[in-house]
PDB file of C-alpha atoms and ligand atoms in Angstrom:
ATOM      1  CA  MET A  39      -0.900  11.021 -15.944  1.00 85.00           C
ATOM      2  CA  ARG A  40      -0.650   8.789 -12.890  1.00 97.00           C
ATOM      3  CA  THR A  41      -0.493   5.051 -13.642  1.00 98.00           C
ATOM      4  CA  PRO A  42      -3.073   3.241 -11.483  1.00 98.00           C
ATOM      5  CA  LEU A  43      -1.554   0.837  -8.964  1.00 98.00           C
ATOM      6  CA  ILE A  44      -3.484  -2.135  -7.597  1.00 98.00           C
ATOM      7  CA  ALA A  45      -1.709  -3.949  -4.754  1.00 98.00           C
ATOM      8  CA  GLY A  46      -2.771  -7.146  -3.007  1.00 98.00           C
ATOM      9  CA  ASN A  47      -1.800  -7.431   0.650  1.00 98.00           C
ATOM     10  CA  TRP A  48      -1.799 -11.131   1.489  1.00 98.00           C
ATOM     11  CA  LYS A  49      -1.193 -10.418   5.196  1.00 98.00           C
ATOM     12  CA  LEU A  50      -0.397 -13.501   7.295  1.00 98.00           C
ATOM     13  CA  PHE A  51      -1.940 -15.945   4.854  1.00 98.00           C
ATOM     14  CA  LYS A  52      -0.610 -18.630   2.524  1.00 98.00           C
ATOM     15  CA  THR A  53       2.248 -21.085   2.647  1.00 98.00           C
ATOM     16  CA  ILE A  54       4.954 -20.922  -0.014  1.00 98.00           C
ATOM     17  CA  GLY A  55       3.055 -23.504  -2.056  1.00 98.00           C
ATOM     18  CA  GLU A  56      -0.250 -21.645  -1.734  1.00 98.00           C
ATOM     19  CA  ALA A  57       1.357 -18.304  -2.564  1.00 98.00           C
ATOM     20  CA  THR A  58       3.078 -19.601  -5.701  1.00 98.00           C
ATOM     21  CA  ALA A  59      -0.155 -21.322  -6.761  1.00 98.00           C
ATOM     22  CA  LEU A  60      -2.034 -18.034  -6.341  1.00 98.00           C
ATOM     23  CA  VAL A  61       0.431 -16.077  -8.442  1.00 98.00           C
ATOM     24  CA  ASN A  62       0.401 -18.826 -11.087  1.00 98.00           C
ATOM     25  CA  ASP A  63      -3.408 -18.606 -11.185  1.00 98.00           C
ATOM     26  CA  LEU A  64      -3.265 -14.817 -11.367  1.00 98.00           C
ATOM     27  CA  LYS A  65      -0.744 -14.525 -14.206  1.00 98.00           C
ATOM     28  CA  PRO A  66      -3.006 -15.546 -17.115  1.00 98.00           C
ATOM     29  CA  LEU A  67      -5.922 -13.491 -15.738  1.00 98.00           C
ATOM     30  CA  VAL A  68      -3.910 -10.253 -15.906  1.00 98.00           C
ATOM     31  CA  ALA A  69      -1.494 -11.074 -18.747  1.00 98.00           C
ATOM     32  CA  SER A  70      -3.223  -8.756 -21.190  1.00 97.00           C
ATOM     33  CA  THR A  71      -3.794  -5.956 -18.667  1.00 97.00           C
ATOM     34  CA  SER A  72      -1.939  -2.798 -19.575  1.00 96.00           C
ATOM     35  CA  GLY A  73      -1.743   0.610 -17.974  1.00 97.00           C
ATOM     36  CA  VAL A  74      -2.048  -0.766 -14.431  1.00 98.00           C
ATOM     37  CA  GLU A  75       0.851  -1.473 -12.064  1.00 98.00           C
ATOM     38  CA  ILE A  76       0.009  -4.816 -10.431  1.00 98.00           C
ATOM     39  CA  VAL A  77       1.624  -5.692  -7.110  1.00 98.00           C
ATOM     40  CA  VAL A  78       1.248  -8.597  -4.674  1.00 99.00           C
ATOM     41  CA  ALA A  79       2.634  -8.745  -1.137  1.00 99.00           C
ATOM     42  CA  PRO A  80       3.111 -12.266   0.250  1.00 98.00           C
ATOM     43  CA  VAL A  81       4.669 -13.141   3.625  1.00 98.00           C
ATOM     44  CA  PHE A  82       8.471 -12.834   3.847  1.00 98.00           C
ATOM     45  CA  THR A  83       9.091 -16.576   3.607  1.00 98.00           C
ATOM     46  CA  ALA A  84       7.307 -16.808   0.242  1.00 98.00           C
ATOM     47  CA  LEU A  85       8.899 -13.760  -1.428  1.00 98.00           C
ATOM     48  CA  SER A  86      11.735 -15.490  -3.201  1.00 98.00           C
ATOM     49  CA  ARG A  87       9.657 -18.331  -4.590  1.00 98.00           C
ATOM     50  CA  VAL A  88       6.814 -16.042  -5.649  1.00 98.00           C
ATOM     51  CA  SER A  89       9.413 -13.844  -7.359  1.00 98.00           C
ATOM     52  CA  GLU A  90      10.589 -16.856  -9.377  1.00 98.00           C
ATOM     53  CA  ALA A  91       7.002 -17.837 -10.191  1.00 98.00           C
ATOM     54  CA  MET A  92       6.113 -14.355 -11.474  1.00 98.00           C
ATOM     55  CA  ALA A  93       9.296 -13.872 -13.534  1.00 97.00           C
ATOM     56  CA  GLY A  94       8.529 -12.495 -16.977  1.00 97.00           C
ATOM     57  CA  SER A  95       4.980 -11.489 -15.999  1.00 98.00           C
ATOM     58  CA  ASN A  96       3.516  -8.011 -15.469  1.00 98.00           C
ATOM     59  CA  ILE A  97       3.121  -8.589 -11.712  1.00 98.00           C
ATOM     60  CA  HIS A  98       5.455  -6.903  -9.222  1.00 98.00           C
ATOM     61  CA  LEU A  99       6.467  -8.092  -5.777  1.00 98.00           C
ATOM     62  CA  ALA A 100       6.093  -6.232  -2.477  1.00 99.00           C
ATOM     63  CA  ALA A 101       6.980  -7.034   1.099  1.00 99.00           C
ATOM     64  CA  GLN A 102       4.596  -6.121   3.896  1.00 98.00           C
ATOM     65  CA  ASN A 103       7.195  -4.448   6.126  1.00 98.00           C
ATOM     66  CA  CYS A 104      10.914  -3.753   6.475  1.00 98.00           C
ATOM     67  CA  TYR A 105      13.450  -2.395   8.950  1.00 98.00           C
ATOM     68  CA  TRP A 106      15.437   0.797   8.413  1.00 98.00           C
ATOM     69  CA  GLU A 107      18.979  -0.475   9.046  1.00 98.00           C
ATOM     70  CA  GLU A 108      20.946  -2.207   6.289  1.00 97.00           C
ATOM     71  CA  GLU A 109      22.423  -4.891   8.536  1.00 98.00           C
ATOM     72  CA  GLY A 110      23.574  -5.501  12.083  1.00 98.00           C
ATOM     73  CA  ALA A 111      22.505  -6.988  15.380  1.00 98.00           C
ATOM     74  CA  PHE A 112      18.765  -6.592  14.823  1.00 98.00           C
ATOM     75  CA  THR A 113      17.401 -10.078  15.397  1.00 98.00           C
ATOM     76  CA  GLY A 114      14.216 -10.806  13.496  1.00 98.00           C
ATOM     77  CA  GLU A 115      14.313  -7.777  11.203  1.00 98.00           C
ATOM     78  CA  VAL A 116      14.602  -7.657   7.405  1.00 98.00           C
ATOM     79  CA  ALA A 117      16.481  -4.888   5.597  1.00 98.00           C
ATOM     80  CA  PRO A 118      15.232  -3.220   2.404  1.00 98.00           C
ATOM     81  CA  LYS A 119      18.252  -4.431   0.418  1.00 98.00           C
ATOM     82  CA  LEU A 120      17.382  -8.018   1.383  1.00 98.00           C
ATOM     83  CA  LEU A 121      13.872  -7.457   0.042  1.00 98.00           C
ATOM     84  CA  LYS A 122      15.410  -6.294  -3.236  1.00 98.00           C
ATOM     85  CA  ASP A 123      17.596  -9.379  -3.160  1.00 98.00           C
ATOM     86  CA  ALA A 124      14.445 -11.516  -2.809  1.00 98.00           C
ATOM     87  CA  GLY A 125      12.917  -9.856  -5.886  1.00 98.00           C
ATOM     88  CA  CYS A 126      10.825  -7.055  -4.378  1.00 98.00           C
ATOM     89  CA  SER A 127      10.285  -3.733  -6.103  1.00 98.00           C
ATOM     90  CA  HIS A 128       7.802  -2.380  -3.539  1.00 99.00           C
ATOM     91  CA  VAL A 129       7.238  -2.495   0.213  1.00 99.00           C
ATOM     92  CA  ILE A 130       4.172  -1.640   2.292  1.00 98.00           C
ATOM     93  CA  ILE A 131       5.067   0.581   5.251  1.00 98.00           C
ATOM     94  CA  GLY A 132       3.003   1.478   8.332  1.00 98.00           C
ATOM     95  CA  HIS A 133      -0.086  -0.594   7.603  1.00 98.00           C
ATOM     96  CA  SER A 134      -2.666   0.074  10.323  1.00 97.00           C
ATOM     97  CA  GLU A 135      -2.237  -3.478  11.628  1.00 97.00           C
ATOM     98  CA  ARG A 136       1.447  -2.730  12.196  1.00 98.00           C
ATOM     99  CA  ARG A 137       0.582   0.550  13.894  1.00 97.00           C
ATOM    100  CA  GLN A 138      -2.107  -1.136  16.019  1.00 96.00           C
ATOM    101  CA  TYR A 139      -0.376  -4.396  17.017  1.00 97.00           C
ATOM    102  CA  PHE A 140       3.343  -3.725  16.612  1.00 97.00           C
ATOM    103  CA  GLY A 141       3.770  -0.214  17.938  1.00 97.00           C
ATOM    104  CA  GLU A 142       4.667   1.495  14.671  1.00 98.00           C
ATOM    105  CA  THR A 143       4.585   5.281  14.783  1.00 98.00           C
ATOM    106  CA  ASP A 144       4.902   8.042  12.224  1.00 98.00           C
ATOM    107  CA  GLY A 145       8.574   8.182  13.261  1.00 98.00           C
ATOM    108  CA  THR A 146       9.276   4.525  12.477  1.00 98.00           C
ATOM    109  CA  VAL A 147       7.208   4.763   9.300  1.00 98.00           C
ATOM    110  CA  ASN A 148       9.358   7.705   8.235  1.00 98.00           C
ATOM    111  CA  LYS A 149      12.639   5.866   8.876  1.00 98.00           C
ATOM    112  CA  LYS A 150      11.416   2.723   7.111  1.00 98.00           C
ATOM    113  CA  ALA A 151      10.101   4.609   4.082  1.00 98.00           C
ATOM    114  CA  LYS A 152      13.360   6.550   3.685  1.00 98.00           C
ATOM    115  CA  ALA A 153      15.461   3.382   4.002  1.00 98.00           C
ATOM    116  CA  ALA A 154      13.252   1.512   1.537  1.00 98.00           C
ATOM    117  CA  ILE A 155      13.523   4.266  -1.063  1.00 98.00           C
ATOM    118  CA  ALA A 156      17.288   4.590  -0.524  1.00 98.00           C
ATOM    119  CA  ALA A 157      17.540   0.863  -1.299  1.00 98.00           C
ATOM    120  CA  GLY A 158      15.654   1.342  -4.579  1.00 98.00           C
ATOM    121  CA  LEU A 159      12.202   0.187  -3.513  1.00 98.00           C
ATOM    122  CA  THR A 160       8.874   1.970  -3.952  1.00 98.00           C
ATOM    123  CA  ALA A 161       7.435   2.659  -0.497  1.00 98.00           C
ATOM    124  CA  ILE A 162       3.666   2.319  -0.094  1.00 99.00           C
ATOM    125  CA  VAL A 163       3.068   4.435   3.009  1.00 98.00           C
ATOM    126  CA  CYS A 164      -0.244   3.738   4.759  1.00 98.00           C
ATOM    127  CA  VAL A 165      -2.305   6.281   6.676  1.00 98.00           C
ATOM    128  CA  GLY A 166      -5.854   6.241   7.988  1.00 98.00           C
ATOM    129  CA  GLU A 167      -8.111   7.188  10.870  1.00 97.00           C
ATOM    130  CA  THR A 168      -9.901   4.913  13.315  1.00 95.00           C
ATOM    131  CA  LEU A 169     -13.687   4.940  13.713  1.00 94.00           C
ATOM    132  CA  ALA A 170     -13.395   6.834  17.012  1.00 94.00           C
ATOM    133  CA  GLU A 171     -11.250   9.488  15.312  1.00 96.00           C
ATOM    134  CA  ARG A 172     -13.717   9.848  12.433  1.00 95.00           C
ATOM    135  CA  GLU A 173     -16.663  10.110  14.815  1.00 93.00           C
ATOM    136  CA  ALA A 174     -14.795  12.763  16.798  1.00 96.00           C
ATOM    137  CA  ASP A 175     -14.263  14.768  13.569  1.00 97.00           C
ATOM    138  CA  LYS A 176     -10.522  14.226  13.769  1.00 98.00           C
ATOM    139  CA  THR A 177     -10.046  12.529  10.382  1.00 97.00           C
ATOM    140  CA  PHE A 178      -8.259  15.403   8.664  1.00 98.00           C
ATOM    141  CA  ALA A 179      -6.084  16.185  11.693  1.00 98.00           C
ATOM    142  CA  VAL A 180      -5.020  12.533  12.002  1.00 98.00           C
ATOM    143  CA  ILE A 181      -4.262  12.276   8.293  1.00 98.00           C
ATOM    144  CA  GLU A 182      -2.285  15.514   8.360  1.00 98.00           C
ATOM    145  CA  THR A 183      -0.162  14.272  11.280  1.00 98.00           C
ATOM    146  CA  GLN A 184       0.456  10.889   9.655  1.00 98.00           C
ATOM    147  CA  VAL A 185       1.313  12.262   6.203  1.00 98.00           C
ATOM    148  CA  THR A 186       3.508  15.055   7.569  1.00 98.00           C
ATOM    149  CA  GLY A 187       5.294  12.726   9.993  1.00 98.00           C
ATOM    150  CA  GLY A 188       5.599   9.843   7.566  1.00 98.00           C
ATOM    151  CA  LEU A 189       7.109  11.997   4.830  1.00 98.00           C
ATOM    152  CA  GLU A 190       9.231  14.280   7.025  1.00 98.00           C
ATOM    153  CA  GLY A 191      12.590  15.115   5.470  1.00 97.00           C
ATOM    154  CA  PHE A 192      11.711  13.648   2.077  1.00 98.00           C
ATOM    155  CA  SER A 193      13.131  15.372  -0.983  1.00 97.00           C
ATOM    156  CA  VAL A 194      10.859  16.001  -3.947  1.00 98.00           C
ATOM    157  CA  GLU A 195      12.915  13.373  -5.816  1.00 97.00           C
ATOM    158  CA  SER A 196      12.505  10.720  -3.128  1.00 97.00           C
ATOM    159  CA  LEU A 197       8.779  11.404  -3.063  1.00 98.00           C
ATOM    160  CA  THR A 198       8.569  10.159  -6.659  1.00 98.00           C
ATOM    161  CA  HIS A 199       9.374   6.698  -5.209  1.00 98.00           C
ATOM    162  CA  ALA A 200       6.593   6.890  -2.636  1.00 98.00           C
ATOM    163  CA  VAL A 201       2.925   6.000  -2.875  1.00 98.00           C
ATOM    164  CA  ILE A 202       0.402   6.916  -0.187  1.00 98.00           C
ATOM    165  CA  ALA A 203      -2.344   4.458   0.746  1.00 98.00           C
ATOM    166  CA  TYR A 204      -5.345   5.952   2.519  1.00 98.00           C
ATOM    167  CA  GLU A 205      -6.916   3.152   4.519  1.00 97.00           C
ATOM    168  CA  PRO A 206      -9.609   4.140   7.009  1.00 97.00           C
ATOM    169  CA  VAL A 207      -9.071   1.630   9.810  1.00 95.00           C
ATOM    170  CA  TRP A 208     -12.837   1.123  10.228  1.00 94.00           C
ATOM    171  CA  ALA A 209     -13.049  -0.115   6.623  1.00 93.00           C
ATOM    172  CA  ILE A 210     -10.216  -2.673   6.736  1.00 92.00           C
ATOM    173  CA  GLY A 211     -11.436  -6.255   6.777  1.00 88.00           C
ATOM    174  CA  THR A 212     -14.873  -5.144   7.960  1.00 89.00           C
ATOM    175  CA  GLY A 213     -16.779  -5.197   4.690  1.00 84.00           C
ATOM    176  CA  LYS A 214     -17.534  -1.480   5.267  1.00 85.00           C
ATOM    177  CA  THR A 215     -16.106   0.555   2.415  1.00 86.00           C
ATOM    178  CA  ALA A 216     -15.826   4.309   2.563  1.00 90.00           C
ATOM    179  CA  SER A 217     -18.275   5.734   0.056  1.00 95.00           C
ATOM    180  CA  ASP A 218     -16.747   7.046  -3.152  1.00 97.00           C
ATOM    181  CA  ALA A 219     -17.311  10.581  -1.880  1.00 97.00           C
ATOM    182  CA  GLN A 220     -15.869   9.900   1.587  1.00 96.00           C
ATOM    183  CA  ALA A 221     -12.734   8.396   0.061  1.00 97.00           C
ATOM    184  CA  GLN A 222     -12.364  11.158  -2.538  1.00 98.00           C
ATOM    185  CA  GLU A 223     -12.716  13.825   0.146  1.00 98.00           C
ATOM    186  CA  VAL A 224      -9.756  12.464   2.131  1.00 98.00           C
ATOM    187  CA  HIS A 225      -7.673  11.776  -0.982  1.00 98.00           C
ATOM    188  CA  ALA A 226      -8.124  15.402  -2.039  1.00 98.00           C
ATOM    189  CA  VAL A 227      -7.012  16.549   1.403  1.00 98.00           C
ATOM    190  CA  ILE A 228      -3.916  14.334   1.170  1.00 98.00           C
ATOM    191  CA  ARG A 229      -3.041  15.684  -2.278  1.00 98.00           C
ATOM    192  CA  GLY A 230      -3.510  19.233  -1.008  1.00 98.00           C
ATOM    193  CA  LEU A 231      -1.219  18.487   1.890  1.00 98.00           C
ATOM    194  CA  VAL A 232       1.465  17.076  -0.413  1.00 98.00           C
ATOM    195  CA  ALA A 233       1.151  20.256  -2.513  1.00 98.00           C
ATOM    196  CA  LYS A 234       1.636  22.390   0.590  1.00 98.00           C
ATOM    197  CA  LEU A 235       4.655  20.358   1.730  1.00 98.00           C
ATOM    198  CA  PHE A 236       6.365  19.539  -1.585  1.00 98.00           C
ATOM    199  CA  GLY A 237       4.793  21.692  -4.307  1.00 98.00           C
ATOM    200  CA  GLN A 238       2.039  21.213  -6.862  1.00 98.00           C
ATOM    201  CA  ALA A 239       4.082  19.120  -9.305  1.00 98.00           C
ATOM    202  CA  ALA A 240       4.880  16.581  -6.568  1.00 98.00           C
ATOM    203  CA  ALA A 241       1.218  16.500  -5.560  1.00 98.00           C
ATOM    204  CA  ASP A 242       0.094  16.004  -9.158  1.00 98.00           C
ATOM    205  CA  GLY A 243       2.541  13.125  -9.572  1.00 98.00           C
ATOM    206  CA  ILE A 244       2.068  11.148  -6.379  1.00 98.00           C
ATOM    207  CA  ARG A 245      -0.259   8.176  -6.413  1.00 98.00           C
ATOM    208  CA  ILE A 246      -2.770   7.882  -3.594  1.00 98.00           C
ATOM    209  CA  LEU A 247      -4.371   4.455  -3.205  1.00 98.00           C
ATOM    210  CA  TYR A 248      -7.584   3.690  -1.357  1.00 98.00           C
ATOM    211  CA  GLY A 249      -7.753   0.623   0.900  1.00 97.00           C
ATOM    212  CA  GLY A 250     -10.598  -0.802   2.950  1.00 96.00           C
ATOM    213  CA  SER A 251     -12.836  -3.633   1.750  1.00 94.00           C
ATOM    214  CA  VAL A 252     -12.211  -2.976  -1.944  1.00 97.00           C
ATOM    215  CA  LYS A 253     -14.052  -5.645  -3.964  1.00 97.00           C
ATOM    216  CA  PRO A 254     -14.801  -6.258  -7.647  1.00 98.00           C
ATOM    217  CA  ASP A 255     -18.212  -4.609  -7.235  1.00 97.00           C
ATOM    218  CA  ASN A 256     -17.038  -1.336  -5.674  1.00 97.00           C
ATOM    219  CA  VAL A 257     -13.674  -0.750  -7.353  1.00 98.00           C
ATOM    220  CA  LYS A 258     -15.076   1.019 -10.431  1.00 98.00           C
ATOM    221  CA  GLY A 259     -16.801   3.757  -8.435  1.00 98.00           C
ATOM    222  CA  LEU A 260     -13.727   4.338  -6.315  1.00 98.00           C
ATOM    223  CA  MET A 261     -11.381   4.416  -9.321  1.00 98.00           C
ATOM    224  CA  ALA A 262     -13.619   6.970 -11.037  1.00 98.00           C
ATOM    225  CA  GLN A 263     -12.750   9.540  -8.357  1.00 98.00           C
ATOM    226  CA  THR A 264     -10.315  12.260  -9.392  1.00 98.00           C
ATOM    227  CA  ASP A 265      -7.798  11.687  -6.618  1.00 98.00           C
ATOM    228  CA  ILE A 266      -7.985   7.896  -6.272  1.00 98.00           C
ATOM    229  CA  ASP A 267      -5.103   6.326  -8.175  1.00 98.00           C
ATOM    230  CA  GLY A 268      -5.431   2.707  -7.182  1.00 98.00           C
ATOM    231  CA  ALA A 269      -6.249   0.299  -4.416  1.00 98.00           C
ATOM    232  CA  LEU A 270      -4.579  -1.618  -1.613  1.00 98.00           C
ATOM    233  CA  VAL A 271      -6.610  -4.799  -1.343  1.00 98.00           C
ATOM    234  CA  GLY A 272      -6.613  -7.295   1.522  1.00 97.00           C
ATOM    235  CA  GLY A 273      -9.271 -10.019   1.595  1.00 97.00           C
ATOM    236  CA  ALA A 274     -10.225  -9.825  -2.072  1.00 98.00           C
ATOM    237  CA  SER A 275      -6.588 -10.278  -3.139  1.00 98.00           C
ATOM    238  CA  LEU A 276      -6.451 -13.801  -1.688  1.00 98.00           C
ATOM    239  CA  LYS A 277      -8.319 -15.287  -4.635  1.00 98.00           C
ATOM    240  CA  ALA A 278      -7.016 -14.929  -8.183  1.00 98.00           C
ATOM    241  CA  ASP A 279     -10.403 -14.264  -9.793  1.00 98.00           C
ATOM    242  CA  SER A 280     -11.502 -11.503  -7.421  1.00 98.00           C
ATOM    243  CA  PHE A 281      -8.081  -9.791  -7.450  1.00 98.00           C
ATOM    244  CA  ALA A 282      -7.949 -10.010 -11.256  1.00 98.00           C
ATOM    245  CA  ALA A 283     -11.430  -8.480 -11.464  1.00 98.00           C
ATOM    246  CA  ILE A 284     -10.192  -5.549  -9.366  1.00 98.00           C
ATOM    247  CA  VAL A 285      -7.006  -5.186 -11.432  1.00 98.00           C
ATOM    248  CA  ASN A 286      -9.169  -5.212 -14.567  1.00 98.00           C
ATOM    249  CA  PHE A 287     -11.538  -2.540 -13.184  1.00 97.00           C
ATOM    250  CA  ALA A 288     -11.422  -0.630 -16.453  1.00 95.00           C
ATOM    251  CA  ALA A 289     -12.343  -3.616 -18.663  1.00 90.00           C
TER     252      ALA A 289
HETATM  253  C1  PEP B1286      -5.590  -4.134   3.737  1.00 64.47           C
HETATM  254  O1  PEP B1286      -5.149  -5.165   4.194  1.00 64.47           O
HETATM  255  O2  PEP B1286      -4.830  -3.194   3.523  1.00 64.47           O
HETATM  256  C2  PEP B1286      -7.027  -4.040   3.452  1.00 64.47           C
HETATM  257  C3  PEP B1286      -7.496  -2.932   2.950  1.00 64.47           C
HETATM  258  O3  PEP B1286      -7.806  -5.154   3.732  1.00 64.47           O
HETATM  259  P1  PEP B1286      -9.313  -5.441   3.202  1.00 64.47           P
HETATM  260  O4  PEP B1286      -9.309  -5.182   1.718  1.00 64.47           O
HETATM  261  O5  PEP B1286      -9.563  -6.867   3.556  1.00 64.47           O
HETATM  262  O6  PEP B1286     -10.207  -4.489   3.925  1.00 64.47           O
END
């Protein structure tokens, strides 16, 4: 069975002090949660201190991005092994905001995901269509291109260290969630695609998260869908009580 994964993407919010306070508030609220992989993704500058604050807890640390080279003359970039060094076990790759504002492509997503996994991290690879693409009936074509391109050249073994996050761009930070059925439909397509590319066992094993205005009051319906294995949460992860309520969706 696939272990549900609930990840909080803190985006460009919170100082080191605010981030450590948030994780300290979160710890007791999820201390007795079992059977859910809990992940938070603060800004780079807070990673190390949040890692220290969460030591011994059941919360895991993610970065929001990485570069694909290990070291070198790449001013401003951060290598996967440095994320490990800072305490990360996971990294978010190709979030739609990075695709939209920072020129990320399926090609860069692919290189980053491979480098992250080679360094021992779990790569959370994001895909999702824009509103214009959905309205033009291009959702499945866009998803197919992004999944195929993002996972190109992966071995079946390396895929076991990848997670896919389906995040319809029109649902991110807008308060508009995909309906349970809309989300399930795309998740099933993604799983089918993974089966076609990597075989049924790989498809059965890979976790596919939903992201886009997930809140305590809609998480249960989403998590009840056959092919939804967790959530990537933005806004609602910035407060300990709402993120804990999402993590504890099964309670
Ligand atoms: C996200 O940042 O990945 C996200 C889904 O944001 P929100 O939950 O705020 O829509």
